[in-house]
GROMACS .gro file of C-alpha atoms in nm:
model
  155
    1LEU     CA    1   0.000   0.000   0.000
    2GLY     CA    2   0.284   0.239   0.085
    3LEU     CA    3   0.450   0.176  -0.251
    4ALA     CA    4   0.120   0.241  -0.432
    5ILE     CA    5   0.078   0.573  -0.249
    6VAL     CA    6   0.433   0.680  -0.340
    7MET     CA    7   0.379   0.582  -0.705
    8ALA     CA    8   0.047   0.769  -0.713
    9ALA     CA    9   0.210   1.076  -0.558
   10GLU     CA   10   0.488   1.066  -0.818
   11GLY     CA   11   0.224   1.033  -1.091
   12ARG     CA   12   0.042   1.339  -0.961
   13VAL     CA   13   0.366   1.535  -0.951
   14ALA     CA   14   0.440   1.436  -1.311
   15ALA     CA   15   0.088   1.542  -1.413
   16GLN     CA   16   0.131   1.875  -1.235
   17VAL     CA   17   0.464   1.931  -1.407
   18LEU     CA   18   0.313   1.853  -1.746
   19ILE     CA   19   0.025   2.093  -1.675
   20ALA     CA   20   0.278   2.363  -1.578
   21LEU     CA   21   0.474   2.300  -1.899
   22PHE     CA   22   0.155   2.325  -2.103
   23VAL     CA   23   0.055   2.652  -1.932
   24TYR     CA   24   0.405   2.796  -1.990
   25GLY     CA   25   0.400   2.701  -2.359
   26PHE     CA   26   0.040   2.819  -2.404
   27TYR     CA   27   0.116   3.155  -2.236
   28HIS     CA   28   0.413   3.218  -2.463
   29ALA     CA   29   0.236   3.109  -2.780
   30VAL     CA   30  -0.072   3.323  -2.706
   31SER     CA   31   0.143   3.621  -2.608
   32LEU     CA   32   0.345   3.594  -2.927
   33ILE     CA   33   0.025   3.581  -3.133
   34LEU     CA   34  -0.160   3.864  -2.956
   35LEU     CA   35   0.138   4.098  -2.917
   36GLN     CA   36   0.279   4.047  -3.271
   37GLY     CA   37   0.588   3.846  -3.176
   38ALA     CA   38   0.642   3.969  -2.821
   39THR     CA   39   0.563   3.873  -2.465
   40PRO     CA   40   0.480   4.142  -2.208
   41ALA     CA   41   0.842   4.138  -2.088
   42LEU     CA   42   0.982   4.165  -2.442
   43ARG     CA   43   0.742   4.449  -2.516
   44ALA     CA   44   0.854   4.632  -2.201
   45PHE     CA   45   1.212   4.624  -2.333
   46ASP     CA   46   1.109   4.715  -2.692
   47MET     CA   47   1.203   4.373  -2.831
   48ARG     CA   48   1.027   4.134  -3.065
   49ILE     CA   49   1.070   3.781  -3.202
   50VAL     CA   50   1.082   3.737  -3.580
   51SER     CA   51   1.164   3.458  -3.822
   52ALA     CA   52   1.538   3.425  -3.888
   53SER     CA   53   1.468   3.402  -4.261
   54GLY     CA   54   1.400   3.759  -4.364
   55GLY     CA   55   1.244   3.889  -4.042
   56ALA     CA   56   0.893   3.777  -4.133
   57GLU     CA   57   0.612   3.714  -3.886
   58LEU     CA   58   0.632   3.387  -3.694
   59SER     CA   59   0.454   3.084  -3.833
   60LEU     CA   60   0.240   2.859  -3.613
   61TRP     CA   61   0.518   2.598  -3.625
   62GLN     CA   62   0.776   2.850  -3.503
   63LEU     CA   63   0.542   2.970  -3.226
   64SER     CA   64   0.486   2.621  -3.093
   65VAL     CA   65   0.849   2.507  -3.121
   66ARG     CA   66   0.992   2.819  -2.958
   67SER     CA   67   0.736   2.806  -2.677
   68THR     CA   68   0.796   2.442  -2.587
   69VAL     CA   69   1.166   2.367  -2.644
   70ARG     CA   70   1.301   2.535  -2.329
   71PRO     CA   71   1.049   2.391  -2.078
   72LEU     CA   72   1.069   2.044  -2.231
   73LEU     CA   73   1.448   2.053  -2.219
   74VAL     CA   74   1.450   2.163  -1.855
   75TYR     CA   75   1.191   1.895  -1.771
   76ALA     CA   76   1.382   1.621  -1.955
   77VAL     CA   77   1.713   1.708  -1.791
   78GLY     CA   78   1.544   1.741  -1.450
   79TRP     CA   79   1.377   1.403  -1.494
   80LEU     CA   80   1.711   1.250  -1.592
   81ALA     CA   81   1.873   1.404  -1.284
   82PHE     CA   82   1.592   1.267  -1.066
   83GLU     CA   83   1.645   0.919  -1.210
   84LEU     CA   84   2.025   0.931  -1.169
   85GLY     CA   85   2.040   1.058  -0.814
   86ARG     CA   86   1.770   1.173  -0.579
   87GLU     CA   87   1.965   1.446  -0.399
   88PRO     CA   88   1.782   1.779  -0.438
   89GLY     CA   89   2.104   1.973  -0.497
   90PHE     CA   90   2.208   1.741  -0.780
   91ILE     CA   91   1.862   1.757  -0.940
   92PHE     CA   92   1.855   2.137  -0.915
   93ALA     CA   93   2.207   2.177  -1.054
   94LEU     CA   94   2.145   1.948  -1.349
   95ALA     CA   95   1.804   2.101  -1.425
   96LEU     CA   96   1.967   2.445  -1.420
   97ALA     CA   97   2.233   2.339  -1.673
   98PRO     CA   98   2.020   2.397  -1.989
   99LEU     CA   99   1.931   2.747  -1.871
  100CYS     CA  100   2.298   2.826  -1.810
  101LEU     CA  101   2.381   2.686  -2.154
  102GLU     CA  102   2.119   2.912  -2.314
  103LEU     CA  103   2.248   3.213  -2.121
  104GLY     CA  104   2.601   3.135  -2.240
  105MET     CA  105   2.480   3.104  -2.600
  106MET     CA  106   2.296   3.435  -2.573
  107PHE     CA  107   2.610   3.617  -2.462
  108THR     CA  108   2.862   3.444  -2.692
  109LEU     CA  109   2.690   3.382  -3.027
  110PRO     CA  110   2.700   3.677  -3.270
  111THR     CA  111   2.326   3.634  -3.338
  112ARG     CA  112   2.253   3.596  -2.963
  113GLN     CA  113   2.027   3.299  -3.035
  114THR     CA  114   1.936   3.043  -2.770
  115LEU     CA  115   1.850   2.674  -2.816
  116SER     CA  116   1.483   2.770  -2.852
  117ASP     CA  117   1.569   3.023  -3.122
  118LEU     CA  118   1.789   2.779  -3.313
  119ALA     CA  119   1.523   2.505  -3.300
  120ALA     CA  120   1.247   2.741  -3.417
  121ARG     CA  121   1.469   2.944  -3.654
  122THR     CA  122   1.385   3.275  -3.487
  123LEU     CA  123   1.566   3.590  -3.378
  124VAL     CA  124   1.498   3.836  -3.099
  125ILE     CA  125   1.537   4.191  -3.231
  126ASN     CA  126   1.522   4.539  -3.085
  127VAL     CA  127   1.228   4.750  -3.197
  128PRO     CA  128   1.268   5.122  -3.142
  129PRO     CA  129   0.968   5.279  -2.970
  130PRO     CA  130   0.750   5.500  -3.188
  131GLN     CA  131   0.860   5.863  -3.183
  132PRO     CA  132   0.615   6.150  -3.209
  133HIS     CA  133   0.678   6.386  -3.496
  134ARG     CA  134   0.895   6.678  -3.393
  135ALA     CA  135   0.948   6.988  -3.597
  136PRO     CA  136   1.309   7.103  -3.638
  137ALA     CA  137   1.421   7.377  -3.403
  138ALA     CA  138   1.606   7.573  -3.671
  139PRO     CA  139   1.576   7.622  -4.048
  140MET     CA  140   1.676   7.313  -4.240
  141TYR     CA  141   1.908   7.493  -4.481
  142SER     CA  142   2.240   7.665  -4.463
  143ALA     CA  143   2.417   7.919  -4.681
  144THR     CA  144   2.605   7.640  -4.855
  145ASP     CA  145   2.311   7.406  -4.904
  146ALA     CA  146   2.247   7.374  -5.278
  147GLU     CA  147   1.926   7.178  -5.237
  148PHE     CA  148   1.727   7.477  -5.114
  149GLY     CA  149   1.888   7.737  -5.337
  150VAL     CA  150   2.025   8.068  -5.222
  151ARG     CA  151   1.936   8.188  -4.878
  152PRO     CA  152   1.689   8.481  -4.886
  153HIS     CA  153   1.839   8.826  -4.821
  154ARG     CA  154   1.694   9.059  -4.562
  155LYS     CA  155   1.647   9.427  -4.636
   0.00000   0.00000   0.00000
């Protein structure tokens, strides 16, 4: 009976983890669709995710792959760590390894792509915030500017 309870508890934990992974992937996919290639955090930093081939909008395939690669990788490595050794420190350290790898890739690759970006063929780009139109403070011509002709003389 004790073994059955432990197995049931582990099954519930696995189901909860899978639900959490689904919610994470669903949140990212919906955010990327509704916010035109951004999550709320990316939008706050004026960034956006585009296709690596020409900067086009993300396809449904790219949305789903990019949203699920990272959590599935962390889950798979964490599950492997749990199976290899049941010490919490070992599990945590091994589950953290893919995130450290992605951070290292982000700071060392010229394109700053992570594993999720490489798998989905996407790029994270900076988007400058919209600027309101501002009139120039001074005339836009000078005495030597041939485009506007000769400067008018004052009498």
